[in-house]
């Protein structure tokens, strides 16, 4: 009798397990998600702050919004407050000039403007249309995220598009502070400001490697009400978007939460919502609340923050090569190297084949673009190539330049003060 | 002629539809199981379709309303389409009723309609009165929004349900295009979409509590985005109490004396109004007593963010002499605040 018992018991257990497995389909999942969401909001609310800007120049966005590497770089002194100990920065003050070669004309160190570089686009146009194309960027409040307890605040570059004369940060429960602008990363749409405060609530940043596609992502903003953040629900749609700069999320992003934290179910920061778009231009109104949003990840690039704390205005890095599309690999074949580019200065010529970047074997042209896509001006890369695709590989350390997008090309006809030497006319690009 | 044809059409449809009266179509085949399904099932009979006057192509002649009393009171947004003698209410069972127009609430932009309860088969299922503490809402709360978007539901077809979350609360600092909406208080923002026809419908939590009345899609000047929003139920209570229960609240009529601060702003003519920098302060004025000085930048009045001189004027126009506001200003890099007692401008 006793010996026979185990079988029905096992059978019953199996049946029970099967039934339990079936019940695991939870029809009321949103009811269970609600407290989770509320806790995440409560955890993240303290470090999501309001950004208000005053003054500045109204700008029309639309078809002609600048590419994100754009924006005339301006040197800005670091705020008086002593920045926290930056990680070692050996190469920063003087990017080493490629041996034997003169520093190319286009080399702008740390976003230092060349004379004549700052040319307002509007000056060129003889007449503006009565009704301008595009739309006016709103002057509303935007959102920011506390970065450190001693007052460094990450905001969206969207908030500073006007070049406001005054930026105020309101930390919930702590009051309003005057903010000084520090550095920016135009390629990520991020900016850093400093307020005089201590002991601010600091978020936990999730390293991008720990993020999984499909996990919940809640986009928080603090635009409409001061005492309570707004929340948009979504999931992580894709990782490593925009050359590995950002997560793609399907939570609605718009000026209502640009600069705000995109958090996971524990209220930890996955990224910062920014107005980027796949074209590389700043996202216009057609991207608002579209279900395609971008949250830049910064947890894995501490030196970016250090450089921004020093007041550097960072731009997309530029190697300065045209790639030969018909060359399918291995390696990336150079179809041309503009003479003011970093590649030409390093000695790369048409016909050379880049075989490795930073020790990673380059498979083809798009691979090289991907490896370089998220780099910034001033970054150094170790480039390995073969002259004309043959011979011994040549290896050199190359410092990327700030991207001179065509919109930013020096205007030789611009009215310059007589005391400044006129820049030489440029060929190419 | 056309009317007669339409009537004939309607009459020919009637026998076919009668069998379905009183049933929720969505749950014909099985009972509602999840909380969302149960909520929708429970509140659908309390939401009605409203058909009104048409004429202009830009005016949609349909809206939604919610039943707020068993005596036939129906609450909706006051819209152009709601005209005396031309407003009809279609109940859950498909029955059509002529509606009387009760006095509107101009401040909230609401209108009560009344149908004859004697004409209704079965009983009306009012959503009201909601207990005041029950009408609360929180950011991140899941909601079901019920309404007749784009007049998709005709006759006894059930109105649409959309699902979303309470995105947040927008306080009075939210600036939307004024033509959009008359309501000027806090609104519930949600991502359960409001579309034409959905206006006047109800917003419900997962446990079936009525927390808001759907507003028109708002066009936010603050963010260049469209916002789905609802008036919190608790703000509707005074109006409902007065007209449904007949409890007349004391209306204190205040003659408004324009507020004066004594601040002269640095304002130039031009298309763009500059930030509200103080140019001078009139001696003995409230601002002088508070210690405002030239070159201070006024950044906030109460919850209103003041970004330009124009906004300073506009916001001040909402106040009257004698009221106290919290003023925030920036002096150098310091943020200062203080209580400002608004005065009457001296002659």
XYZ file of C-alpha atoms in Angstrom:
776
model
C 0.000 0.000 0.000
C 2.645 2.386 1.103
C 4.841 1.495 -1.845
C 2.062 2.377 -4.266
C 1.516 5.794 -2.767
C 4.378 7.776 -4.335
C 3.028 7.453 -7.846
C -0.301 9.239 -7.297
C 1.512 11.802 -5.151
C 3.956 12.518 -7.940
C 1.143 12.626 -10.440
C -0.796 15.028 -8.263
C 2.298 17.162 -7.829
C 2.861 17.229 -11.563
C -0.759 18.139 -12.201
C -0.554 20.811 -9.549
C 2.613 22.183 -11.100
C 0.961 22.225 -14.498
C -2.023 24.051 -13.095
C 0.257 26.508 -11.333
C 2.131 27.097 -14.551
C -1.119 27.896 -16.268
C -2.151 30.278 -13.518
C 1.089 32.122 -13.879
C -0.472 34.006 -16.799
C -1.502 37.006 -14.798
C -4.451 38.857 -16.170
C -4.095 41.573 -13.575
C -0.497 42.407 -14.183
C -1.161 46.135 -14.342
C -2.663 46.020 -10.903
C 0.576 44.505 -9.677
C 2.678 46.896 -11.702
C 0.993 49.921 -10.166
C 2.724 49.737 -6.753
C 6.020 48.930 -8.460
C 5.662 52.011 -10.624
C 4.698 54.145 -7.650
C 7.761 53.003 -5.738
C 10.022 53.723 -8.703
C 8.572 57.218 -8.994
C 9.004 57.806 -5.270
C 12.610 56.604 -5.427
C 13.492 58.759 -8.396
C 11.486 61.885 -7.605
C 14.056 63.479 -5.250
C 16.807 63.776 -7.872
C 14.612 64.855 -10.783
C 14.743 68.655 -10.774
C 13.092 71.527 -12.623
C 15.091 73.706 -14.996
C 13.895 77.211 -15.794
C 15.630 79.486 -18.242
C 15.323 83.212 -18.705
C 16.411 85.467 -21.507
C 18.363 84.436 -24.559
C 17.422 84.445 -28.189
C 14.394 82.821 -29.634
C 15.215 80.149 -32.155
C 13.132 78.549 -34.809
C 13.474 74.813 -35.105
C 12.373 72.815 -38.048
C 13.885 71.563 -41.272
C 17.019 73.572 -40.685
C 17.797 72.741 -37.125
C 21.506 72.261 -36.676
C 23.043 68.872 -36.723
C 23.913 67.845 -33.228
C 27.626 68.285 -33.751
C 26.812 71.863 -34.552
C 26.431 74.840 -32.337
C 29.325 77.196 -32.371
C 31.624 75.926 -29.660
C 32.394 78.507 -27.071
C 35.004 78.214 -24.391
C 33.476 78.610 -21.027
C 35.472 78.867 -17.852
C 34.805 76.174 -15.352
C 32.525 77.360 -12.548
C 34.225 78.838 -9.550
C 33.255 75.878 -7.427
C 36.138 73.466 -7.425
C 35.214 70.467 -9.529
C 35.646 67.110 -7.895
C 38.896 65.318 -8.545
C 38.815 64.456 -12.224
C 40.230 61.172 -13.394
C 43.728 61.414 -14.823
C 43.783 63.525 -17.944
C 47.283 63.295 -19.310
C 46.653 64.323 -22.890
C 44.067 66.966 -22.226
C 45.774 70.336 -22.250
C 47.890 69.772 -25.361
C 46.762 67.217 -27.868
C 50.035 65.974 -29.294
C 50.655 67.230 -32.781
C 51.250 64.412 -35.221
C 54.965 64.162 -35.614
C 56.443 66.145 -38.436
C 53.077 67.503 -39.496
C 51.792 70.949 -38.719
C 48.678 71.172 -36.612
C 45.923 71.444 -39.168
C 43.961 74.639 -39.477
C 40.727 73.027 -38.370
C 42.146 71.834 -35.103
C 40.096 73.460 -32.433
C 41.217 72.459 -29.013
C 38.578 72.065 -26.359
C 35.977 73.770 -28.430
C 38.006 76.930 -28.760
C 36.484 79.021 -31.526
C 38.579 80.125 -34.437
C 38.223 83.685 -35.507
C 35.354 83.947 -37.875
C 34.020 80.590 -36.846
C 31.102 82.076 -35.058
C 28.948 83.184 -37.897
C 25.259 83.459 -37.233
C 23.506 81.685 -40.060
C 20.797 84.296 -40.162
C 23.260 87.040 -41.105
C 23.888 85.428 -44.440
C 20.323 85.276 -45.552
C 19.208 88.492 -47.160
C 15.588 88.176 -46.097
C 13.670 85.964 -43.774
C 10.301 84.687 -44.895
C 7.355 86.383 -43.268
C 6.269 83.123 -41.707
C 9.412 81.176 -40.947
C 9.594 77.509 -41.661
C 9.607 75.124 -38.776
C 8.358 75.968 -35.343
C 9.478 77.973 -32.416
C 11.051 76.125 -29.605
C 9.014 76.546 -26.496
C 10.274 78.516 -23.537
C 8.775 76.200 -20.990
C 10.407 74.590 -18.017
C 12.421 71.467 -18.636
C 13.862 68.769 -16.468
C 17.251 67.933 -15.045
C 18.857 65.195 -12.980
C 21.161 65.590 -10.013
C 24.550 64.075 -10.808
C 26.511 64.623 -7.627
C 25.619 65.582 -4.087
C 27.665 68.792 -4.332
C 25.505 70.388 -6.973
C 26.362 69.136 -10.449
C 23.133 68.860 -12.427
C 22.703 67.194 -15.798
C 20.285 68.982 -18.073
C 19.261 68.589 -21.674
C 21.004 70.816 -24.164
C 17.502 71.558 -25.403
C 17.063 73.757 -22.346
C 20.098 75.848 -23.289
C 19.293 76.187 -26.985
C 18.412 79.818 -26.510
C 21.635 80.667 -24.758
C 19.630 81.829 -21.767
C 21.091 84.531 -19.580
C 19.805 82.913 -16.407
C 19.316 79.265 -15.526
C 17.515 78.312 -12.341
C 17.312 74.829 -10.893
C 14.599 73.884 -8.430
C 15.414 70.821 -6.362
C 12.256 69.408 -4.773
C 12.210 70.168 -1.097
C 15.427 72.167 -1.299
C 14.403 75.319 -3.088
C 15.562 77.213 -6.143
C 19.207 77.752 -7.028
C 21.054 79.879 -9.504
C 22.964 77.633 -11.893
C 26.226 78.256 -13.700
C 26.715 76.612 -17.028
C 29.621 74.228 -17.384
C 30.402 71.905 -20.252
C 28.189 70.403 -22.908
C 28.207 67.347 -25.077
C 26.517 68.396 -28.264
C 26.658 64.898 -29.673
C 24.606 63.554 -26.790
C 22.409 66.585 -26.261
C 23.593 66.878 -22.682
C 24.798 69.823 -20.673
C 26.092 70.199 -17.171
C 25.320 73.015 -14.772
C 26.494 73.689 -11.239
C 24.456 74.927 -8.340
C 25.709 75.904 -4.914
C 24.174 73.133 -2.860
C 25.410 70.301 -0.708
C 23.970 66.965 0.235
C 21.686 66.582 -2.768
C 19.984 63.237 -3.357
C 22.054 61.290 -5.869
C 20.733 58.676 -8.268
C 22.185 55.261 -8.976
C 23.149 54.870 -12.605
C 22.706 51.493 -14.238
C 25.619 50.486 -16.467
C 24.334 50.021 -20.039
C 25.660 46.455 -20.045
C 23.090 45.528 -17.398
C 20.159 46.878 -19.361
C 18.019 44.392 -21.272
C 15.777 45.133 -24.216
C 12.184 44.790 -23.082
C 12.656 45.893 -19.508
C 10.427 48.605 -18.120
C 11.626 52.143 -18.631
C 9.802 55.024 -16.996
C 10.561 58.492 -18.314
C 10.247 61.087 -15.583
C 9.857 64.798 -16.080
C 9.285 67.771 -13.836
C 7.836 70.290 -16.200
C 4.203 70.732 -15.344
C 4.081 70.594 -11.566
C 6.857 71.431 -9.142
C 5.860 69.029 -6.399
C 5.312 65.917 -8.449
C 7.133 64.449 -11.435
C 5.348 63.301 -14.544
C 5.781 59.744 -15.751
C 5.564 58.092 -19.136
C 5.648 54.328 -19.338
C 7.552 52.271 -21.790
C 10.141 49.642 -22.318
C 13.684 49.643 -23.604
C 13.230 49.175 -27.342
C 16.876 48.773 -28.284
C 20.327 49.270 -26.910
C 23.357 51.051 -28.340
C 21.414 53.355 -30.586
C 23.056 56.337 -32.244
C 26.430 54.592 -32.338
C 26.140 53.346 -28.797
C 25.285 56.650 -27.188
C 21.720 55.970 -26.192
C 19.007 53.515 -25.324
C 15.925 53.649 -27.467
C 12.740 53.661 -25.414
C 9.094 53.672 -26.387
C 8.029 55.853 -23.480
C 6.895 59.222 -24.777
C 9.615 61.840 -24.748
C 9.059 65.494 -25.538
C 10.040 68.836 -24.051
C 7.862 67.736 -21.142
C 10.598 65.350 -20.024
C 13.772 66.153 -21.961
C 16.600 66.177 -19.477
C 14.665 63.919 -17.129
C 15.683 60.540 -15.846
C 14.603 57.337 -17.526
C 14.462 54.901 -14.644
C 13.961 51.187 -14.129
C 11.524 49.566 -11.687
C 13.850 50.313 -8.780
C 14.141 53.979 -9.625
C 17.715 53.611 -10.857
C 18.711 55.768 -13.817
C 19.018 53.972 -17.151
C 19.649 57.165 -19.064
C 18.730 60.780 -19.599
C 15.969 61.607 -22.086
C 17.367 63.865 -24.793
C 16.084 65.314 -28.061
C 18.210 63.245 -30.400
C 16.996 61.690 -33.588
C 18.426 59.051 -35.917
C 19.315 61.632 -38.555
C 21.742 63.139 -36.097
C 19.706 66.306 -35.991
C 18.015 67.538 -32.897
C 14.628 65.923 -32.650
C 11.899 68.191 -33.922
C 8.227 68.244 -33.114
C 7.652 65.196 -35.302
C 9.539 63.112 -32.751
C 7.625 64.383 -29.743
C 5.618 61.666 -27.996
C 6.237 59.421 -30.981
C 7.144 56.272 -29.098
C 10.699 56.610 -30.337
C 12.708 58.255 -27.645
C 16.364 58.254 -26.761
C 17.932 58.076 -23.354
C 21.661 58.690 -23.401
C 23.692 56.393 -21.218
C 26.550 57.968 -19.321
C 27.280 55.432 -16.621
C 30.135 53.884 -18.608
C 31.911 57.095 -19.575
C 33.062 58.854 -16.407
C 35.685 60.895 -18.246
C 32.932 62.508 -20.312
C 31.497 63.954 -17.125
C 34.918 65.056 -15.937
C 35.513 66.895 -19.191
C 32.114 68.531 -18.999
C 32.813 69.573 -15.414
C 35.904 71.352 -16.671
C 33.660 73.410 -18.896
C 34.554 71.790 -22.180
C 32.042 71.990 -24.981
C 32.379 68.594 -26.589
C 31.482 67.818 -30.134
C 31.279 64.747 -32.257
C 34.757 63.490 -33.074
C 35.974 63.649 -36.633
C 38.673 61.482 -38.142
C 38.366 63.057 -41.561
C 38.152 60.202 -44.022
C 35.814 59.365 -46.848
C 35.331 55.634 -47.163
C 35.263 53.630 -50.350
C 31.818 52.017 -50.429
C 32.797 49.385 -52.990
C 35.444 47.956 -50.689
C 33.662 45.281 -48.694
C 36.499 44.364 -46.399
C 38.490 43.267 -44.673
C 39.370 46.701 -43.418
C 38.019 50.074 -44.486
C 39.448 51.592 -47.661
C 39.990 55.323 -47.740
C 38.462 57.118 -50.724
C 39.824 60.458 -49.618
C 41.117 62.321 -46.622
C 40.300 66.036 -46.433
C 43.542 67.823 -45.794
C 42.282 69.513 -42.631
C 41.249 66.232 -41.100
C 43.028 64.287 -38.420
C 43.550 61.329 -40.750
C 45.355 63.372 -43.379
C 47.545 64.878 -40.693
C 48.459 61.388 -39.542
C 49.468 60.481 -43.070
C 46.451 58.549 -44.306
C 45.915 58.869 -48.018
C 43.474 57.738 -50.635
C 43.794 54.004 -51.179
C 45.031 53.169 -47.701
C 43.123 50.475 -45.819
C 42.395 50.895 -42.109
C 42.733 47.454 -40.545
C 42.308 48.165 -36.853
C 41.100 50.804 -34.451
C 42.185 50.621 -30.827
C 43.210 47.029 -31.404
C 39.801 46.032 -32.764
C 40.060 44.536 -36.219
C 38.018 46.626 -38.632
C 35.810 44.437 -40.780
C 34.585 47.000 -43.272
C 33.648 50.643 -43.728
C 30.431 50.650 -41.696
C 32.289 48.880 -38.915
C 34.834 51.691 -38.760
C 31.993 54.230 -38.724
C 30.407 52.371 -35.847
C 33.629 52.260 -33.875
C 34.128 55.983 -34.344
C 30.494 57.070 -34.103
C 30.312 57.848 -30.401
C 33.803 59.365 -30.115
C 34.266 62.993 -29.258
C 36.578 65.652 -30.546
C 39.777 65.467 -28.519
C 39.539 61.692 -28.047
C 42.616 59.747 -29.069
C 42.395 56.523 -31.035
C 45.073 54.086 -32.111
C 44.738 53.685 -35.827
C 46.363 50.843 -37.762
C 46.430 50.889 -41.539
C 48.288 49.546 -44.554
C 49.497 51.870 -47.262
C 47.510 51.076 -50.400
C 46.250 48.007 -48.611
C 49.657 46.383 -48.757
C 52.817 46.230 -46.775
C 53.459 46.366 -43.100
C 50.676 47.836 -40.957
C 51.409 51.345 -39.742
C 50.148 52.264 -36.292
C 49.641 55.777 -35.004
C 47.811 57.511 -32.197
C 45.419 60.000 -33.723
C 43.543 62.748 -31.900
C 40.080 63.247 -33.331
C 39.023 66.771 -34.185
C 35.704 68.452 -33.571
C 33.395 67.674 -36.449
C 33.364 70.590 -38.895
C 29.931 69.946 -40.371
C 29.281 71.688 -43.579
C 26.929 74.143 -41.877
C 29.852 75.257 -39.819
C 32.272 75.752 -42.624
C 34.116 78.976 -42.250
C 32.466 81.820 -44.085
C 35.193 83.642 -45.928
C 32.900 86.520 -46.801
C 31.894 87.206 -43.250
C 32.584 90.654 -41.965
C 35.445 90.271 -39.603
C 36.971 92.908 -37.407
C 40.018 94.363 -39.116
C 42.260 93.381 -36.246
C 41.754 89.729 -36.967
C 43.620 88.024 -39.762
C 41.318 86.726 -42.436
C 41.288 82.958 -42.528
C 42.534 81.286 -45.660
C 39.823 80.130 -48.060
C 39.185 76.440 -47.829
C 39.006 73.784 -50.459
C 37.187 70.503 -50.198
C 34.537 69.745 -47.662
C -36.717 64.222 -47.471
C -33.324 63.211 -46.210
C -34.632 63.179 -42.652
C -37.431 60.912 -43.624
C -34.992 58.566 -45.276
C -32.793 58.539 -42.207
C -35.794 57.814 -40.013
C -36.759 54.967 -42.289
C -33.242 53.592 -42.065
C -33.284 53.881 -38.309
C -36.677 52.254 -38.077
C -35.557 49.357 -40.212
C -32.537 48.863 -38.002
C -34.451 48.971 -34.745
C -35.916 45.461 -34.662
C -32.547 43.972 -35.449
C -30.882 45.775 -32.563
C -33.491 45.474 -29.859
C -32.293 42.072 -28.818
C -28.960 43.478 -27.751
C -30.284 46.207 -25.484
C -28.680 46.244 -22.111
C -25.800 43.991 -22.916
C -22.213 45.031 -23.018
C -21.051 43.863 -26.393
C -17.471 43.429 -25.439
C -18.290 40.846 -22.832
C -21.004 38.963 -24.593
C -18.977 35.849 -24.879
C -17.361 35.735 -21.505
C -17.535 37.502 -18.215
C -15.012 40.255 -17.461
C -12.044 38.800 -15.640
C -9.305 41.328 -15.092
C -9.665 44.529 -13.153
C -9.550 46.531 -16.352
C -12.339 44.486 -17.894
C -14.405 44.655 -14.723
C -13.982 48.411 -14.466
C -14.993 48.972 -18.060
C -17.954 46.670 -17.658
C -19.057 48.445 -14.513
C -18.777 52.016 -15.740
C -19.903 51.701 -19.371
C -23.627 51.984 -18.518
C -22.926 55.316 -16.811
C -21.374 56.899 -19.900
C -23.637 58.321 -22.602
C -23.239 59.544 -26.173
C -24.286 63.114 -26.831
C -25.296 64.332 -30.257
C -25.743 68.016 -30.836
C -26.006 70.773 -33.379
C -23.706 70.706 -36.341
C -23.170 73.093 -39.186
C -19.556 73.928 -39.475
C -17.212 71.265 -40.717
C -14.786 72.101 -37.955
C -17.273 71.375 -35.207
C -17.785 67.779 -34.338
C -21.436 67.309 -33.464
C -20.848 64.578 -30.964
C -19.462 64.242 -27.464
C -19.653 62.104 -24.397
C -21.216 62.627 -21.009
C -21.496 60.876 -17.689
C -24.680 60.228 -15.733
C -24.520 61.991 -12.365
C -27.977 61.401 -10.908
C -30.770 58.893 -11.122
C -33.063 61.804 -11.958
C -31.500 62.200 -15.362
C -28.640 64.652 -14.849
C -25.797 64.242 -17.314
C -22.529 66.097 -17.066
C -20.464 67.024 -20.118
C -18.143 69.715 -21.388
C -19.879 72.841 -22.569
C -19.321 73.012 -26.301
C -20.764 74.864 -29.256
C -22.531 71.730 -30.394
C -24.645 71.739 -27.265
C -27.588 73.897 -28.293
C -31.066 74.250 -26.879
C -33.492 71.905 -28.582
C -30.813 70.197 -30.619
C -29.085 68.112 -28.009
C -29.856 64.426 -27.702
C -28.508 61.842 -25.367
C -28.047 58.216 -26.383
C -28.032 55.884 -23.420
C -26.191 52.653 -23.034
C -29.156 50.686 -24.363
C -29.349 52.780 -27.515
C -32.416 54.755 -26.468
C -32.397 58.382 -27.604
C -33.558 61.161 -25.309
C -34.059 64.876 -25.762
C -31.956 66.810 -23.299
C -32.742 70.009 -21.459
C -29.849 72.377 -20.911
C -29.176 73.401 -17.337
C -27.086 76.485 -16.546
C -23.477 76.005 -17.524
C -20.476 76.428 -15.265
C -18.459 79.018 -17.152
C -15.370 78.766 -14.987
C -14.950 75.047 -15.511
C -16.484 74.972 -18.966
C -19.046 72.395 -17.960
C -22.697 71.868 -18.754
C -25.344 69.755 -17.106
C -28.005 68.196 -19.295
C -31.205 66.651 -18.050
C -33.204 63.899 -19.617
C -36.602 62.733 -18.472
C -36.040 59.721 -16.195
C -39.602 58.529 -16.887
C -38.607 57.832 -20.463
C -35.736 55.589 -19.459
C -36.182 51.848 -19.425
C -34.498 50.402 -16.401
C -32.579 52.544 -14.001
C -29.943 55.124 -14.600
C -26.624 54.293 -13.005
C -25.089 57.533 -11.825
C -21.376 57.805 -11.101
C -22.105 60.443 -8.565
C -21.849 61.263 -5.747
C -18.252 60.176 -5.449
C -16.934 60.487 -1.946
C -14.504 63.388 -1.809
C -11.665 61.249 -0.517
C -12.364 58.702 -3.258
C -11.677 61.141 -6.054
C -7.960 61.333 -5.389
C -5.402 60.314 -7.957
C -1.674 59.749 -8.027
C 1.009 59.958 -10.650
C 1.670 56.518 -12.046
C -1.830 55.229 -11.399
C -3.322 53.183 -14.203
C -6.524 54.563 -15.647
C -9.255 53.656 -18.076
C -10.694 56.484 -20.131
C -14.183 56.055 -21.565
C -15.660 58.116 -24.386
C -17.107 58.137 -27.870
C -13.974 59.039 -29.818
C -14.705 60.020 -33.422
C -18.304 58.908 -32.977
C -17.233 55.358 -33.529
C -20.090 54.112 -31.401
C -23.537 54.601 -32.854
C -26.874 53.749 -31.372
C -26.448 50.992 -28.791
C -22.840 50.281 -29.687
C -20.658 50.764 -26.677
C -18.325 53.731 -26.443
C -14.569 53.229 -26.573
C -12.319 52.465 -23.644
C -8.654 53.440 -23.665
C -6.045 52.490 -21.150
C -3.186 54.516 -19.825
C -1.515 55.935 -16.800
C -1.784 59.171 -14.853
C 1.198 61.003 -16.312
C 1.047 63.702 -13.713
C -0.687 66.788 -12.546
C -0.376 70.079 -14.296
C -0.788 73.063 -12.088
C -1.816 76.475 -13.161
C 1.651 77.115 -14.513
C 0.660 75.049 -17.524
C -0.067 77.379 -20.363
C -2.302 76.151 -23.073
C -3.897 78.025 -25.874
C -6.771 79.780 -24.199
C -9.312 78.960 -26.883
C -8.919 75.325 -25.999
C -10.361 75.281 -22.610
C -11.934 77.486 -20.017
C -10.825 75.473 -17.057
C -7.979 77.109 -15.229
C -7.145 74.816 -12.348
C -5.130 71.671 -11.864
C -5.695 68.986 -14.447
C -4.906 65.282 -14.513
C -2.549 64.503 -17.378
C -2.875 61.045 -18.839
C -1.596 59.119 -21.810
C -4.953 57.473 -22.384
C -5.724 59.476 -25.482
C -8.390 62.153 -25.723
C -9.788 62.586 -29.197
C -12.753 64.538 -30.593
C -15.871 62.918 -29.247
C -14.052 61.577 -26.216
C -14.508 64.951 -24.540
C -16.843 64.833 -21.586
C -16.235 61.158 -20.954
C -14.956 59.753 -17.721
C -11.538 58.815 -16.398
C -11.514 55.872 -13.995
C -8.963 54.080 -11.878
C -8.508 50.326 -12.129
C -10.813 49.835 -9.151
C -13.558 51.741 -10.903
C -13.351 55.078 -9.105
C -14.340 58.101 -11.167
C -11.444 60.558 -10.933
C -11.911 62.933 -13.823
C -13.924 64.336 -16.714
C -12.084 64.250 -20.036
C -11.111 67.626 -21.365
C -10.455 68.637 -24.906
C -7.025 67.754 -26.216
C -4.844 70.545 -24.860
C -2.265 72.283 -26.966
C 0.490 73.106 -24.527
C 2.423 76.233 -25.335
C 4.853 75.212 -22.663
C 6.084 72.137 -24.489
C 4.677 72.240 -28.036
C 2.907 68.989 -27.336
C -0.681 67.846 -27.249
C -1.879 66.746 -23.848
C -4.731 64.487 -22.873
C -6.146 65.833 -19.661
C -9.123 65.591 -17.361
C -10.710 67.870 -14.758
C -10.367 66.186 -11.356
C -13.735 65.003 -10.109
C -13.371 66.806 -6.808
C -13.342 70.136 -8.627
C -16.719 69.304 -10.140
C -18.397 68.857 -6.786
C -19.514 72.447 -6.094
C -21.237 72.715 -9.465
C -22.861 69.308 -9.138
C -23.998 69.985 -5.601
C -25.629 73.212 -6.642
C -27.481 71.952 -9.679
C -28.096 68.301 -8.934
C -28.749 68.459 -5.220
C -29.974 72.025 -5.250
C -27.562 73.010 -2.530
C -26.915 76.600 -3.277
C -23.463 77.622 -2.242
C -22.834 81.113 -1.059
C -21.544 83.097 -3.986
C -19.406 85.933 -2.775
C -19.219 88.548 -5.450
C -15.951 90.412 -5.201
C -15.339 93.550 -7.146
C -11.783 93.157 -8.298
C -9.393 96.008 -7.814
C -6.331 95.639 -10.048
C -3.243 94.603 -8.139
C -0.254 96.905 -7.964
C 3.246 96.065 -6.832
C 5.146 99.278 -7.413
C 7.713 97.552 -9.582
C 8.682 99.153 -12.877
C 10.207 96.568 -15.159
C 12.920 97.068 -17.708
C 10.762 96.588 -20.742
C 11.527 97.489 -24.289
C 9.185 97.440 -27.185
C 9.763 94.518 -29.494
C 8.503 91.193 -30.572
C 10.115 89.362 -27.746
C 9.305 90.374 -24.229
C 12.478 90.449 -22.131
C 12.929 88.750 -18.751
C 11.300 90.616 -15.871
C 14.223 92.710 -14.635
C 13.318 95.460 -12.205
C 14.224 98.892 -13.499
C 13.060 100.828 -10.478
C 10.859 100.468 -7.459
C 8.413 103.151 -6.485
C 9.067 104.402 -2.962
C 6.545 103.288 -0.375
C 5.075 100.628 -2.632
C 4.615 96.987 -1.578
C 7.698 96.044 -3.599
C 9.767 98.713 -1.867
C 8.632 97.441 1.521
C 9.679 93.951 0.484
C 13.125 95.281 -0.423
C 13.123 94.786 -4.178
C 15.851 96.704 -5.943
C 16.724 97.668 -9.485
C 18.359 94.809 -11.439
C 16.550 92.130 -9.478
C 15.072 89.495 -11.779
C 11.549 88.441 -10.843
C 11.252 84.722 -11.559
C 8.094 83.537 -9.854
C 4.775 84.653 -8.444
C 3.278 81.857 -6.342
C 3.469 78.825 -8.648
C 3.657 80.879 -11.806
C 6.996 80.960 -13.481
C 7.651 84.491 -14.750
C 9.914 84.365 -17.768
C 9.059 87.647 -19.396
C 7.691 91.068 -18.523
C 4.511 90.124 -20.354
C 4.036 87.077 -18.175
C 4.531 89.251 -15.098
C 1.662 91.479 -16.223
C -0.555 88.561 -17.248
C -0.080 86.704 -14.021
C -0.558 89.806 -11.899
C -3.859 90.405 -13.669
C -5.136 87.203 -12.049
C -4.785 88.759 -8.626
C -6.562 91.598 -6.924
C -5.428 94.273 -4.531
C -5.264 93.008 -0.963
C -4.108 89.521 -1.869
C -0.763 88.191 -0.715
C 1.540 86.437 -3.144
C 4.851 84.702 -2.732
C 7.356 86.488 -4.894
C 10.674 84.929 -5.875
C 13.435 86.991 -7.390
C 17.072 86.644 -8.240
C 19.656 89.139 -7.051
C 23.066 88.420 -8.457
C 23.348 84.711 -7.989
C 21.128 84.610 -4.929
C 17.508 83.527 -4.980
C 15.367 85.536 -2.613
C 11.693 85.184 -1.803
C 9.165 87.040 0.243
C 5.502 87.713 0.791
C 4.178 90.603 -1.202
C 0.879 92.207 -0.219
C -0.658 93.547 -3.397
C -2.004 97.042 -3.128
C -4.211 99.394 -5.048
C -2.413 101.758 -7.334
C -2.318 105.221 -5.746
C -4.070 107.910 -7.729
